PDB file of C-alpha atoms in Angstrom:
ATOM      1  CA  MET Q   9    -109.279  83.844  79.839  1.00 40.00           C
ATOM      2  CA  THR Q  10    -109.329  79.686  78.851  1.00 47.00           C
ATOM      3  CA  GLU Q  11    -106.530  77.177  78.688  1.00 46.00           C
ATOM      4  CA  ASN Q  12    -106.624  77.312  75.366  1.00 50.00           C
ATOM      5  CA  THR Q  13    -105.364  81.094  75.059  1.00 46.00           C
ATOM      6  CA  ARG Q  14    -103.054  81.629  77.652  1.00 56.00           C
ATOM      7  CA  ARG Q  15    -100.769  84.575  76.653  1.00 55.00           C
ATOM      8  CA  ASP Q  16     -97.741  82.461  78.342  1.00 72.00           C
ATOM      9  CA  GLY Q  17     -98.450  79.771  75.773  1.00 82.00           C
ATOM     10  CA  LEU Q  18     -99.031  76.958  78.238  1.00 90.00           C
ATOM     11  CA  VAL Q  19    -102.099  74.260  77.574  1.00 91.00           C
ATOM     12  CA  GLY Q  20    -104.131  72.525  80.178  1.00 92.00           C
ATOM     13  CA  ILE Q  21    -104.510  69.020  80.131  1.00 93.00           C
ATOM     14  CA  GLY Q  22    -107.746  68.956  77.698  1.00 93.00           C
ATOM     15  CA  GLU Q  23    -106.012  70.713  75.300  1.00 92.00           C
ATOM     16  CA  LEU Q  24    -103.004  68.611  75.884  1.00 92.00           C
ATOM     17  CA  SER Q  25    -105.451  65.227  75.548  1.00 92.00           C
ATOM     18  CA  ARG Q  26    -107.261  67.200  72.377  1.00 93.00           C
ATOM     19  CA  ARG Q  27    -103.584  67.632  70.645  1.00 93.00           C
ATOM     20  CA  THR Q  28    -102.315  64.101  71.888  1.00 91.00           C
ATOM     21  CA  GLY Q  29    -105.158  61.881  71.438  1.00 91.00           C
ATOM     22  CA  VAL Q  30    -104.453  60.393  74.869  1.00 91.00           C
ATOM     23  CA  PRO Q  31    -107.377  60.233  77.322  1.00 93.00           C
ATOM     24  CA  VAL Q  32    -107.214  62.719  79.840  1.00 94.00           C
ATOM     25  CA  ARG Q  33    -106.917  60.142  82.716  1.00 93.00           C
ATOM     26  CA  THR Q  34    -103.838  58.726  81.291  1.00 91.00           C
ATOM     27  CA  LEU Q  35    -102.441  62.398  81.166  1.00 94.00           C
ATOM     28  CA  ARG Q  36    -103.279  62.606  85.283  1.00 93.00           C
ATOM     29  CA  PHE Q  37    -101.578  59.078  85.213  1.00 91.00           C
ATOM     30  CA  TYR Q  38     -98.113  59.899  83.840  1.00 90.00           C
ATOM     31  CA  CYS Q  39     -98.103  63.054  86.102  1.00 92.00           C
ATOM     32  CA  ASP Q  40     -98.559  60.887  89.204  1.00 89.00           C
ATOM     33  CA  GLU Q  41     -96.208  58.566  88.284  1.00 86.00           C
ATOM     34  CA  GLY Q  42     -93.976  61.400  87.530  1.00 86.00           C
ATOM     35  CA  ILE Q  43     -93.332  60.873  83.759  1.00 86.00           C
ATOM     36  CA  LEU Q  44     -94.441  64.292  82.927  1.00 90.00           C
ATOM     37  CA  GLU Q  45     -93.654  67.412  84.849  1.00 87.00           C
ATOM     38  CA  PRO Q  46     -96.377  69.767  84.728  1.00 90.00           C
ATOM     39  CA  ARG Q  47     -96.465  73.329  86.196  1.00 90.00           C
ATOM     40  CA  ARG Q  48     -99.357  74.727  88.185  1.00 88.00           C
ATOM     41  CA  SER Q  49    -101.507  77.444  87.521  1.00 85.00           C
ATOM     42  CA  ALA Q  50    -102.139  80.118  90.556  1.00 81.00           C
ATOM     43  CA  GLY Q  51    -105.439  77.946  91.207  1.00 82.00           C
ATOM     44  CA  GLY Q  52    -103.900  74.607  91.203  1.00 85.00           C
ATOM     45  CA  HIS Q  53    -104.824  73.385  87.590  1.00 89.00           C
ATOM     46  CA  ARG Q  54    -102.036  71.294  85.769  1.00 91.00           C
ATOM     47  CA  LEU Q  55    -100.385  73.470  83.024  1.00 93.00           C
ATOM     48  CA  PHE Q  56     -97.767  72.002  79.942  1.00 93.00           C
ATOM     49  CA  ASP Q  57     -95.172  73.410  77.214  1.00 89.00           C
ATOM     50  CA  PRO Q  58     -96.948  72.369  74.093  1.00 88.00           C
ATOM     51  CA  VAL Q  59     -93.855  72.378  72.240  1.00 83.00           C
ATOM     52  CA  THR Q  60     -92.222  69.523  74.220  1.00 89.00           C
ATOM     53  CA  THR Q  61     -94.593  67.729  76.027  1.00 92.00           C
ATOM     54  CA  VAL Q  62     -97.019  66.651  73.423  1.00 92.00           C
ATOM     55  CA  ASP Q  63     -93.549  65.058  71.693  1.00 91.00           C
ATOM     56  CA  GLN Q  64     -93.113  63.494  74.953  1.00 92.00           C
ATOM     57  CA  VAL Q  65     -96.973  62.346  75.249  1.00 93.00           C
ATOM     58  CA  LEU Q  66     -96.705  60.719  71.813  1.00 92.00           C
ATOM     59  CA  LEU Q  67     -93.049  58.923  72.157  1.00 92.00           C
ATOM     60  CA  VAL Q  68     -94.532  57.651  75.818  1.00 92.00           C
ATOM     61  CA  ARG Q  69     -97.730  56.165  73.600  1.00 91.00           C
ATOM     62  CA  ARG Q  70     -95.315  54.708  71.352  1.00 92.00           C
ATOM     63  CA  LEU Q  71     -92.685  53.393  73.603  1.00 93.00           C
ATOM     64  CA  ARG Q  72     -96.209  51.736  75.563  1.00 90.00           C
ATOM     65  CA  GLY Q  73     -97.265  50.542  72.503  1.00 90.00           C
ATOM     66  CA  LEU Q  74     -94.379  48.314  72.271  1.00 91.00           C
ATOM     67  CA  GLY Q  75     -94.234  46.953  75.982  1.00 91.00           C
ATOM     68  CA  LEU Q  76     -91.835  49.204  77.649  1.00 92.00           C
ATOM     69  CA  SER Q  77     -92.339  49.687  81.479  1.00 90.00           C
ATOM     70  CA  LEU Q  78     -92.922  53.161  83.055  1.00 88.00           C
ATOM     71  CA  THR Q  79     -89.029  52.748  84.388  1.00 89.00           C
ATOM     72  CA  ALA Q  80     -87.668  52.151  81.167  1.00 92.00           C
ATOM     73  CA  ILE Q  81     -89.632  55.266  79.476  1.00 92.00           C
ATOM     74  CA  VAL Q  82     -88.897  57.421  82.401  1.00 90.00           C
ATOM     75  CA  GLY Q  83     -85.110  56.398  81.754  1.00 91.00           C
ATOM     76  CA  VAL Q  84     -85.745  57.549  78.555  1.00 91.00           C
ATOM     77  CA  LEU Q  85     -87.531  60.739  78.989  1.00 89.00           C
ATOM     78  CA  THR Q  86     -84.375  61.730  81.351  1.00 86.00           C
ATOM     79  CA  GLU Q  87     -81.614  60.861  79.269  1.00 88.00           C
ATOM     80  CA  ARG Q  88     -80.798  58.052  81.714  1.00 91.00           C
ATOM     81  CA  VAL Q  89     -80.826  55.817  78.946  1.00 92.00           C
ATOM     82  CA  SER Q  90     -81.345  56.049  75.030  1.00 94.00           C
ATOM     83  CA  ILE Q  91     -84.101  54.754  72.968  1.00 93.00           C
ATOM     84  CA  ILE Q  92     -81.669  51.847  71.256  1.00 94.00           C
ATOM     85  CA  GLU Q  93     -80.671  50.917  74.694  1.00 95.00           C
ATOM     86  CA  ALA Q  94     -84.423  50.886  76.103  1.00 94.00           C
ATOM     87  CA  VAL Q  95     -85.470  48.936  73.364  1.00 94.00           C
ATOM     88  CA  ALA Q  96     -82.715  46.487  73.462  1.00 95.00           C
ATOM     89  CA  ALA Q  97     -83.354  45.700  77.293  1.00 94.00           C
ATOM     90  CA  GLU Q  98     -87.105  44.793  76.655  1.00 93.00           C
ATOM     91  CA  ARG Q  99     -85.974  43.178  73.682  1.00 94.00           C
ATOM     92  CA  ALA Q 100     -83.652  41.110  75.503  1.00 94.00           C
ATOM     93  CA  ALA Q 101     -86.498  40.631  78.306  1.00 92.00           C
ATOM     94  CA  LEU Q 102     -89.028  39.267  75.859  1.00 93.00           C
ATOM     95  CA  ASP Q 103     -86.508  36.912  74.410  1.00 92.00           C
ATOM     96  CA  THR Q 104     -85.955  35.283  77.918  1.00 91.00           C
ATOM     97  CA  GLU Q 105     -89.746  35.173  78.314  1.00 93.00           C
ATOM     98  CA  LEU Q 106     -90.474  33.590  74.867  1.00 94.00           C
ATOM     99  CA  GLY Q 107     -87.736  30.962  75.598  1.00 92.00           C
ATOM    100  CA  ALA Q 108     -89.590  29.829  79.116  1.00 93.00           C
ATOM    101  CA  LEU Q 109     -92.597  29.748  77.113  1.00 96.00           C
ATOM    102  CA  ARG Q 110     -91.230  27.632  74.662  1.00 96.00           C
ATOM    103  CA  TRP Q 111     -89.701  25.155  77.056  1.00 96.00           C
ATOM    104  CA  ARG Q 112     -92.969  24.811  79.093  1.00 96.00           C
ATOM    105  CA  ARG Q 113     -94.746  24.361  75.652  1.00 96.00           C
ATOM    106  CA  ALA Q 114     -92.435  21.454  74.754  1.00 97.00           C
ATOM    107  CA  SER Q 115     -93.175  19.591  78.245  1.00 96.00           C
ATOM    108  CA  LEU Q 116     -97.026  20.578  77.905  1.00 96.00           C
ATOM    109  CA  VAL Q 117     -96.368  18.436  74.439  1.00 97.00           C
ATOM    110  CA  ALA Q 118     -94.296  15.367  75.816  1.00 97.00           C
ATOM    111  CA  VAL Q 119     -96.587  14.782  78.726  1.00 96.00           C
ATOM    112  CA  GLU Q 120     -99.707  14.662  76.303  1.00 95.00           C
ATOM    113  CA  GLU Q 121     -97.113  12.221  74.105  1.00 95.00           C
ATOM    114  CA  ALA Q 122     -96.108  10.014  76.886  1.00 95.00           C
ATOM    115  CA  PRO Q 123     -98.073   6.687  76.285  1.00 94.00           C
ATOM    116  CA  PRO Q 124    -100.940   6.695  79.179  1.00 94.00           C
ATOM    117  CA  ASN Q 125     -99.370   4.562  81.544  1.00 94.00           C
ATOM    118  CA  ARG Q 126     -96.166   6.549  81.257  1.00 93.00           C
ATOM    119  CA  ARG Q 127     -97.453   9.939  82.118  1.00 94.00           C
ATOM    120  CA  SER Q 128     -97.212  10.140  85.880  1.00 95.00           C
ATOM    121  CA  VAL Q 129     -93.311   8.977  85.422  1.00 95.00           C
ATOM    122  CA  ARG Q 130     -93.160  11.925  82.584  1.00 96.00           C
ATOM    123  CA  LEU Q 131     -94.430  14.351  84.644  1.00 95.00           C
ATOM    124  CA  ALA Q 132     -92.387  13.351  87.644  1.00 95.00           C
ATOM    125  CA  LEU Q 133     -89.379  13.407  85.333  1.00 95.00           C
ATOM    126  CA  LEU Q 134     -89.905  16.602  83.819  1.00 96.00           C
ATOM    127  CA  SER Q 135     -90.586  18.344  87.413  1.00 93.00           C
ATOM    128  CA  THR Q 136     -86.246  18.188  87.560  1.00 92.00           C
ATOM    129  CA  VAL Q 137     -86.453  20.789  84.486  1.00 95.00           C
ATOM    130  CA  HIS Q 138     -89.036  23.221  84.910  1.00 92.00           C
ATOM    131  CA  ASP Q 139     -86.604  25.703  85.401  1.00 93.00           C
ATOM    132  CA  ARG Q 140     -84.110  25.256  82.841  1.00 93.00           C
ATOM    133  CA  HIS Q 141     -81.538  27.622  83.501  1.00 93.00           C
ATOM    134  CA  ALA Q 142     -81.161  26.038  87.295  1.00 94.00           C
ATOM    135  CA  ALA Q 143     -81.019  22.434  85.568  1.00 95.00           C
ATOM    136  CA  TYR Q 144     -78.036  23.553  83.352  1.00 96.00           C
ATOM    137  CA  ASP Q 145     -76.123  25.114  86.243  1.00 96.00           C
ATOM    138  CA  ASN Q 146     -76.377  22.027  88.290  1.00 94.00           C
ATOM    139  CA  LEU Q 147     -74.794  20.315  84.825  1.00 95.00           C
ATOM    140  CA  VAL Q 148     -71.948  22.803  85.466  1.00 95.00           C
ATOM    141  CA  THR Q 149     -71.703  22.147  89.390  1.00 94.00           C
ATOM    142  CA  PHE Q 150     -71.515  18.321  88.669  1.00 94.00           C
ATOM    143  CA  TRP Q 151     -68.562  18.990  86.239  1.00 92.00           C
ATOM    144  CA  ARG Q 152     -66.618  21.667  88.334  1.00 91.00           C
ATOM    145  CA  ARG Q 153     -66.673  19.172  90.987  1.00 89.00           C
ATOM    146  CA  MET Q 154     -64.931  16.566  88.490  1.00 86.00           C
ATOM    147  CA  LEU Q 155     -62.773  18.762  87.029  1.00 86.00           C
ATOM    148  CA  THR Q 156     -61.261  21.097  89.804  1.00 82.00           C
ATOM    149  CA  PRO Q 157     -57.852  20.618  88.199  1.00 75.00           C
ATOM    150  CA  LEU Q 158     -58.657  23.068  85.392  1.00 78.00           C
ATOM    151  CA  PRO Q 159     -57.944  26.135  84.688  1.00 82.00           C
ATOM    152  CA  SER Q 160     -61.149  28.430  84.504  1.00 86.00           C
ATOM    153  CA  ASP Q 161     -60.309  28.738  80.681  1.00 85.00           C
ATOM    154  CA  MET Q 162     -60.342  25.828  80.102  1.00 81.00           C
ATOM    155  CA  PHE Q 163     -62.927  24.386  81.762  1.00 86.00           C
ATOM    156  CA  ASP Q 164     -65.023  27.377  80.042  1.00 88.00           C
ATOM    157  CA  GLY Q 165     -64.171  25.745  76.895  1.00 83.00           C
ATOM    158  CA  PHE Q 166     -65.199  22.303  78.213  1.00 83.00           C
ATOM    159  CA  VAL Q 167     -68.800  24.030  79.218  1.00 87.00           C
ATOM    160  CA  ALA Q 168     -69.045  25.464  76.011  1.00 85.00           C
ATOM    161  CA  MET Q 169     -68.552  22.069  74.215  1.00 79.00           C
ATOM    162  CA  ASN Q 170     -70.091  19.340  76.635  1.00 84.00           C
ATOM    163  CA  ILE Q 171     -72.599  21.065  78.479  1.00 90.00           C
ATOM    164  CA  PRO Q 172     -75.294  21.188  76.535  1.00 91.00           C
ATOM    165  CA  GLU Q 173     -77.602  24.863  77.155  1.00 92.00           C
ATOM    166  CA  PRO Q 174     -81.287  24.175  77.172  1.00 93.00           C
ATOM    167  CA  PRO Q 175     -82.681  24.402  73.498  1.00 92.00           C
ATOM    168  CA  ALA Q 176     -84.118  28.200  72.741  1.00 89.00           C
ATOM    169  CA  ASP Q 177     -86.731  25.973  70.723  1.00 93.00           C
ATOM    170  CA  PRO Q 178     -87.038  22.287  72.493  1.00 95.00           C
ATOM    171  CA  THR Q 179     -88.898  19.898  70.864  1.00 95.00           C
ATOM    172  CA  PRO Q 180     -90.333  17.576  73.055  1.00 96.00           C
ATOM    173  CA  ARG Q 181     -87.797  15.147  72.933  1.00 95.00           C
ATOM    174  CA  GLN Q 182     -84.993  17.131  73.833  1.00 95.00           C
ATOM    175  CA  VAL Q 183     -86.577  18.141  76.899  1.00 96.00           C
ATOM    176  CA  VAL Q 184     -87.033  14.869  78.139  1.00 96.00           C
ATOM    177  CA  ALA Q 185     -83.746  14.239  77.211  1.00 96.00           C
ATOM    178  CA  TYR Q 186     -82.477  17.363  79.266  1.00 96.00           C
ATOM    179  CA  ALA Q 187     -84.660  15.743  82.280  1.00 96.00           C
ATOM    180  CA  GLU Q 188     -83.330  12.269  82.074  1.00 96.00           C
ATOM    181  CA  LEU Q 189     -79.482  13.940  81.583  1.00 95.00           C
ATOM    182  CA  ILE Q 190     -80.264  15.874  85.262  1.00 95.00           C
ATOM    183  CA  THR Q 191     -81.211  12.136  86.312  1.00 95.00           C
ATOM    184  CA  VAL Q 192     -78.051  10.680  85.424  1.00 95.00           C
ATOM    185  CA  THR Q 193     -76.113  13.587  87.436  1.00 94.00           C
ATOM    186  CA  THR Q 194     -78.142  13.059  90.525  1.00 93.00           C
ATOM    187  CA  ASP Q 195     -77.949   9.626  90.640  1.00 94.00           C
ATOM    188  CA  PRO Q 196     -75.454   8.917  93.315  1.00 93.00           C
ATOM    189  CA  ALA Q 197     -73.113   6.415  91.621  1.00 93.00           C
ATOM    190  CA  SER Q 198     -72.366   8.554  88.437  1.00 93.00           C
ATOM    191  CA  ALA Q 199     -69.589  10.668  89.697  1.00 91.00           C
ATOM    192  CA  PRO Q 200     -67.886   7.708  91.218  1.00 90.00           C
ATOM    193  CA  ALA Q 201     -68.062   5.941  87.700  1.00 90.00           C
ATOM    194  CA  MET Q 202     -66.995   8.929  85.805  1.00 90.00           C
ATOM    195  CA  SER Q 203     -64.462   9.622  88.100  1.00 88.00           C
ATOM    196  CA  ARG Q 204     -62.877   6.536  87.859  1.00 88.00           C
ATOM    197  CA  GLN Q 205     -62.890   6.891  83.848  1.00 88.00           C
ATOM    198  CA  LEU Q 206     -61.327   9.874  83.752  1.00 86.00           C
ATOM    199  CA  TRP Q 207     -58.684   9.298  86.456  1.00 87.00           C
ATOM    200  CA  ARG Q 208     -58.234   5.646  85.641  1.00 84.00           C
ATOM    201  CA  PRO Q 209     -58.058   3.909  87.941  1.00 73.00           C
ATOM    202  CA  ASP Q 210     -56.838   5.448  91.254  1.00 74.00           C
ATOM    203  CA  PRO Q 211     -56.718   9.492  91.422  1.00 74.00           C
ATOM    204  CA  THR Q 212     -54.156   9.529  94.058  1.00 78.00           C
ATOM    205  CA  GLY Q 213     -51.618   7.907  91.616  1.00 85.00           C
ATOM    206  CA  VAL Q 214     -52.027  11.056  88.920  1.00 89.00           C
ATOM    207  CA  HIS Q 215     -49.370  13.638  90.257  1.00 89.00           C
ATOM    208  CA  ASP Q 216     -50.440  16.511  87.631  1.00 90.00           C
ATOM    209  CA  LYS Q 217     -53.928  16.019  87.289  1.00 86.00           C
ATOM    210  CA  ARG Q 218     -54.136  19.597  85.369  1.00 87.00           C
ATOM    211  CA  ALA Q 219     -51.710  18.465  83.022  1.00 90.00           C
ATOM    212  CA  LEU Q 220     -53.844  15.065  82.741  1.00 90.00           C
ATOM    213  CA  LEU Q 221     -56.949  16.852  81.779  1.00 87.00           C
ATOM    214  CA  THR Q 222     -55.242  18.856  79.357  1.00 88.00           C
ATOM    215  CA  GLY Q 223     -53.701  16.141  77.626  1.00 91.00           C
ATOM    216  CA  VAL Q 224     -56.567  13.468  77.517  1.00 91.00           C
ATOM    217  CA  ALA Q 225     -58.449  16.764  76.285  1.00 88.00           C
ATOM    218  CA  GLU Q 226     -56.308  17.558  73.246  1.00 91.00           C
ATOM    219  CA  ALA Q 227     -56.600  13.544  72.535  1.00 94.00           C
ATOM    220  CA  CYS Q 228     -60.067  13.616  72.507  1.00 92.00           C
ATOM    221  CA  GLY Q 229     -59.989  16.942  70.190  1.00 90.00           C
ATOM    222  CA  ILE Q 230     -58.030  14.718  67.254  1.00 93.00           C
ATOM    223  CA  ALA Q 231     -60.481  11.775  68.201  1.00 94.00           C
ATOM    224  CA  GLY Q 232     -63.848  13.731  67.560  1.00 92.00           C
ATOM    225  CA  PRO Q 233     -62.907  14.229  63.736  1.00 93.00           C
ATOM    226  CA  LEU Q 234     -62.544  10.327  63.252  1.00 94.00           C
ATOM    227  CA  VAL Q 235     -65.612   9.691  65.287  1.00 93.00           C
ATOM    228  CA  VAL Q 236     -67.806  11.947  63.626  1.00 92.00           C
ATOM    229  CA  ALA Q 237     -65.905   9.985  60.070  1.00 94.00           C
ATOM    230  CA  ARG Q 238     -67.204   6.513  61.978  1.00 93.00           C
ATOM    231  CA  VAL Q 239     -63.609   5.654  61.054  1.00 95.00           C
ATOM    232  CA  GLU Q 240     -63.309   2.528  63.519  1.00 95.00           C
ATOM    233  CA  PRO Q 241     -60.970   2.552  66.449  1.00 94.00           C
ATOM    234  CA  GLN Q 242     -57.682   1.959  65.926  1.00 93.00           C
ATOM    235  CA  PRO Q 243     -53.952   2.615  67.397  1.00 93.00           C
ATOM    236  CA  GLY Q 244     -52.584   5.992  66.363  1.00 94.00           C
ATOM    237  CA  ALA Q 245     -51.462   9.662  67.205  1.00 93.00           C
ATOM    238  CA  GLU Q 246     -54.431  10.495  69.359  1.00 94.00           C
ATOM    239  CA  LEU Q 247     -54.367   7.037  71.435  1.00 95.00           C
ATOM    240  CA  ASP Q 248     -50.283   7.842  71.475  1.00 95.00           C
ATOM    241  CA  GLN Q 249     -51.041  11.513  73.003  1.00 94.00           C
ATOM    242  CA  PHE Q 250     -53.991   9.939  75.283  1.00 95.00           C
ATOM    243  CA  LEU Q 251     -51.513   7.375  76.630  1.00 95.00           C
ATOM    244  CA  ALA Q 252     -48.451  10.169  76.806  1.00 95.00           C
ATOM    245  CA  ALA Q 253     -50.820  12.138  78.776  1.00 94.00           C
ATOM    246  CA  HIS Q 254     -51.342   9.348  81.495  1.00 94.00           C
ATOM    247  CA  ALA Q 255     -48.093   8.325  81.501  1.00 94.00           C
ATOM    248  CA  ALA Q 256     -47.047  11.891  82.143  1.00 94.00           C
ATOM    249  CA  ALA Q 257     -49.293  12.728  85.015  1.00 93.00           C
ATOM    250  CA  ARG Q 258     -48.307   9.299  86.895  1.00 92.00           C
ATOM    251  CA  ARG Q 259     -44.624   9.954  86.533  1.00 93.00           C
ATOM    252  CA  GLU Q 260     -44.517   6.306  84.761  1.00 93.00           C
ATOM    253  CA  ARG Q 261     -43.227   4.889  80.743  1.00 93.00           C
ATOM    254  CA  ASP Q 262     -45.817   3.925  78.692  1.00 92.00           C
ATOM    255  CA  THR Q 263     -45.106  -0.260  78.906  1.00 93.00           C
ATOM    256  CA  PRO Q 264     -47.594  -2.890  78.068  1.00 91.00           C
ATOM    257  CA  GLY Q 265     -48.148  -3.658  81.894  1.00 92.00           C
ATOM    258  CA  PHE Q 266     -49.184   0.321  82.074  1.00 92.00           C
ATOM    259  CA  ARG Q 267     -51.782   0.130  79.094  1.00 92.00           C
ATOM    260  CA  GLN Q 268     -53.241  -3.279  80.526  1.00 92.00           C
ATOM    261  CA  ARG Q 269     -54.045  -1.026  83.796  1.00 90.00           C
ATOM    262  CA  ILE Q 270     -55.149   2.142  81.853  1.00 92.00           C
ATOM    263  CA  LEU Q 271     -57.441   0.069  79.962  1.00 90.00           C
ATOM    264  CA  HIS Q 272     -59.056  -1.704  82.872  1.00 89.00           C
ATOM    265  CA  GLY Q 273     -58.934   0.839  85.294  1.00 85.00           C
ATOM    266  CA  GLY Q 274     -61.931   2.951  83.594  1.00 84.00           C
ATOM    267  CA  ASN Q 275     -65.510   2.736  83.953  1.00 83.00           C
ATOM    268  CA  ASP Q 276     -65.463   2.740  80.301  1.00 87.00           C
ATOM    269  CA  THR Q 277     -68.680   0.450  79.725  1.00 89.00           C
ATOM    270  CA  ASP Q 278     -70.647   1.539  82.594  1.00 91.00           C
ATOM    271  CA  PRO Q 279     -74.164   2.299  81.266  1.00 92.00           C
ATOM    272  CA  ARG Q 280     -74.645   5.633  83.086  1.00 93.00           C
ATOM    273  CA  ILE Q 281     -71.749   7.024  81.373  1.00 92.00           C
ATOM    274  CA  HIS Q 282     -72.733   5.964  78.024  1.00 92.00           C
ATOM    275  CA  ARG Q 283     -76.160   7.546  78.712  1.00 93.00           C
ATOM    276  CA  TYR Q 284     -75.212  10.697  79.879  1.00 93.00           C
ATOM    277  CA  TRP Q 285     -73.278  11.597  76.701  1.00 93.00           C
ATOM    278  CA  GLU Q 286     -76.045  10.086  74.423  1.00 92.00           C
ATOM    279  CA  LEU Q 287     -77.898  12.018  75.789  1.00 94.00           C
ATOM    280  CA  THR Q 288     -75.688  15.678  75.725  1.00 93.00           C
ATOM    281  CA  ALA Q 289     -75.299  14.135  71.885  1.00 91.00           C
ATOM    282  CA  GLU Q 290     -78.979  14.047  71.268  1.00 90.00           C
ATOM    283  CA  ILE Q 291     -79.594  17.374  72.798  1.00 92.00           C
ATOM    284  CA  THR Q 292     -76.621  18.901  70.785  1.00 88.00           C
ATOM    285  CA  GLY Q 293     -76.423  17.095  67.721  1.00 85.00           C
ATOM    286  CA  ASP Q 294     -72.720  17.305  67.816  1.00 83.00           C
ATOM    287  CA  THR Q 295     -70.032  15.007  68.687  1.00 82.00           C
ATOM    288  CA  THR Q 296     -69.164  14.708  72.445  1.00 87.00           C
ATOM    289  CA  ALA Q 297     -66.302  14.436  74.375  1.00 87.00           C
ATOM    290  CA  GLY Q 298     -67.706  11.080  75.993  1.00 90.00           C
ATOM    291  CA  ALA Q 299     -67.940   9.459  72.480  1.00 91.00           C
ATOM    292  CA  ALA Q 300     -64.114  10.396  71.547  1.00 93.00           C
ATOM    293  CA  HIS Q 301     -63.132   9.285  74.790  1.00 92.00           C
ATOM    294  CA  TYR Q 302     -65.070   5.801  74.398  1.00 93.00           C
ATOM    295  CA  TRP Q 303     -63.819   5.902  71.041  1.00 94.00           C
ATOM    296  CA  LEU Q 304     -59.795   6.065  72.378  1.00 94.00           C
ATOM    297  CA  TYR Q 305     -60.953   3.169  74.961  1.00 93.00           C
ATOM    298  CA  ARG Q 306     -61.690   0.917  72.152  1.00 94.00           C
ATOM    299  CA  SER Q 307     -58.520   2.100  69.831  1.00 95.00           C
ATOM    300  CA  LEU Q 308     -56.480   1.081  73.271  1.00 94.00           C
ATOM    301  CA  GLU Q 309     -58.431  -2.469  73.840  1.00 92.00           C
ATOM    302  CA  GLN Q 310     -56.995  -3.034  69.885  1.00 91.00           C
ATOM    303  CA  ALA Q 311     -53.609  -1.883  70.688  1.00 92.00           C
ATOM    304  CA  THR Q 312     -53.735  -4.724  73.812  1.00 90.00           C
ATOM    305  CA  LYS Q 313     -54.685  -7.695  71.802  1.00 84.00           C
ATOM    306  CA  PRO Q 314     -52.227 -10.109  71.725  1.00 76.00           C
ATOM    307  CA  ALA Q 315     -50.895 -10.733  68.256  1.00 60.00           C
ATOM    308  CA  ALA Q 316     -52.700 -13.241  66.158  1.00 53.00           C
ATOM    309  CA  PRO Q 317     -50.030 -16.536  66.170  1.00 55.00           C
ATOM    310  CA  VAL Q 318     -48.619 -16.864  62.758  1.00 52.00           C
ATOM    311  CA  PRO Q 319     -49.823 -19.778  60.991  1.00 59.00           C
TER     312      PRO Q 319
END
C-alpha cells in the first residue's frame, strides 16, 4: 500500500509536496527545524495529516515570503503570537533597517557632495554618527547633566522639544548637521558656556534650580511664538517671567542692579551656543528653546538701555 492510499488518511512527504508545491527537501528542513511535527511509520517514514499540515505548510510558505523568521513562524504555528503580532513585529524590524539604510545613503551622498579638498574632513565628521541612535543618546546625556534638577517629566518634555531625533529620511545636509551637533557637544568648552548661560552667572547663588529651570522654560514658551513671528525683542510679560524666575530662585528682588548682573552673567553671545541651536533648528525645522532664550536676552538688553536724553 503506497503512502497516498493509507487507510488512516495520513500522507507521506512526497504526497505533501505534491499537494502544497513545496519541495521535499524544504519539507524535511521544516521537520528538522521543528516547524512541522510529523508522525512516523513502522518503517520510520514521515507521515502527515493532510487536513492540518497542508494549511500549515501553505501558511509557512506565505509568511516566509513576507520575510518572517522561522522563530516567528513557529510562534504563529504554536499560537504563542498571532499572525498580526508577528507581521507587526517584522514590519517594525524592517522600518528600523530601512531607517539605517536611509541614514547610510544620506551619509554616502554627503561625502560625494563634499568639495574634493574637504572630503577627508567630511568623512571624519560623519564617523561620529555612524550609529545614529548612539549619537542621539549622547545628546540626551549632555543635557541630562546640565538639567539634573528637572523632574523626569519636564526633562522628557525638554528632550521632545529641543533634542532632535535622527530624521527617519534625512537629507545629506541633515546628516552633516547632526554630526556637527555632536561635535559641538563634545567640545570641552561647550558645557561650561551653556551652563553659564543657564545659571547666570554663578550656580552657587541659585537656591532652587528646579524652580529656575521651570520658570525659564515657561518664559521661553511664551517667547517662542514671538520668535516665529519675527517680533523684535522687547520688554514684556515673557521677559518679566524670565526675570521673576531668576530673582525667585536666587531669593533676590528684580532691581536695576540685578538685571545688569543677569544680562552680563551669561554667555549668550558664545558662538558654540549659537551654533548648537542653529544646527538643531536646521535638523528639526522648528523654533528652539535656544532661539527663545536669546530673544529674551536681547529683550533684557533693550530693557536695561539708558533712557535717551530728553532734548
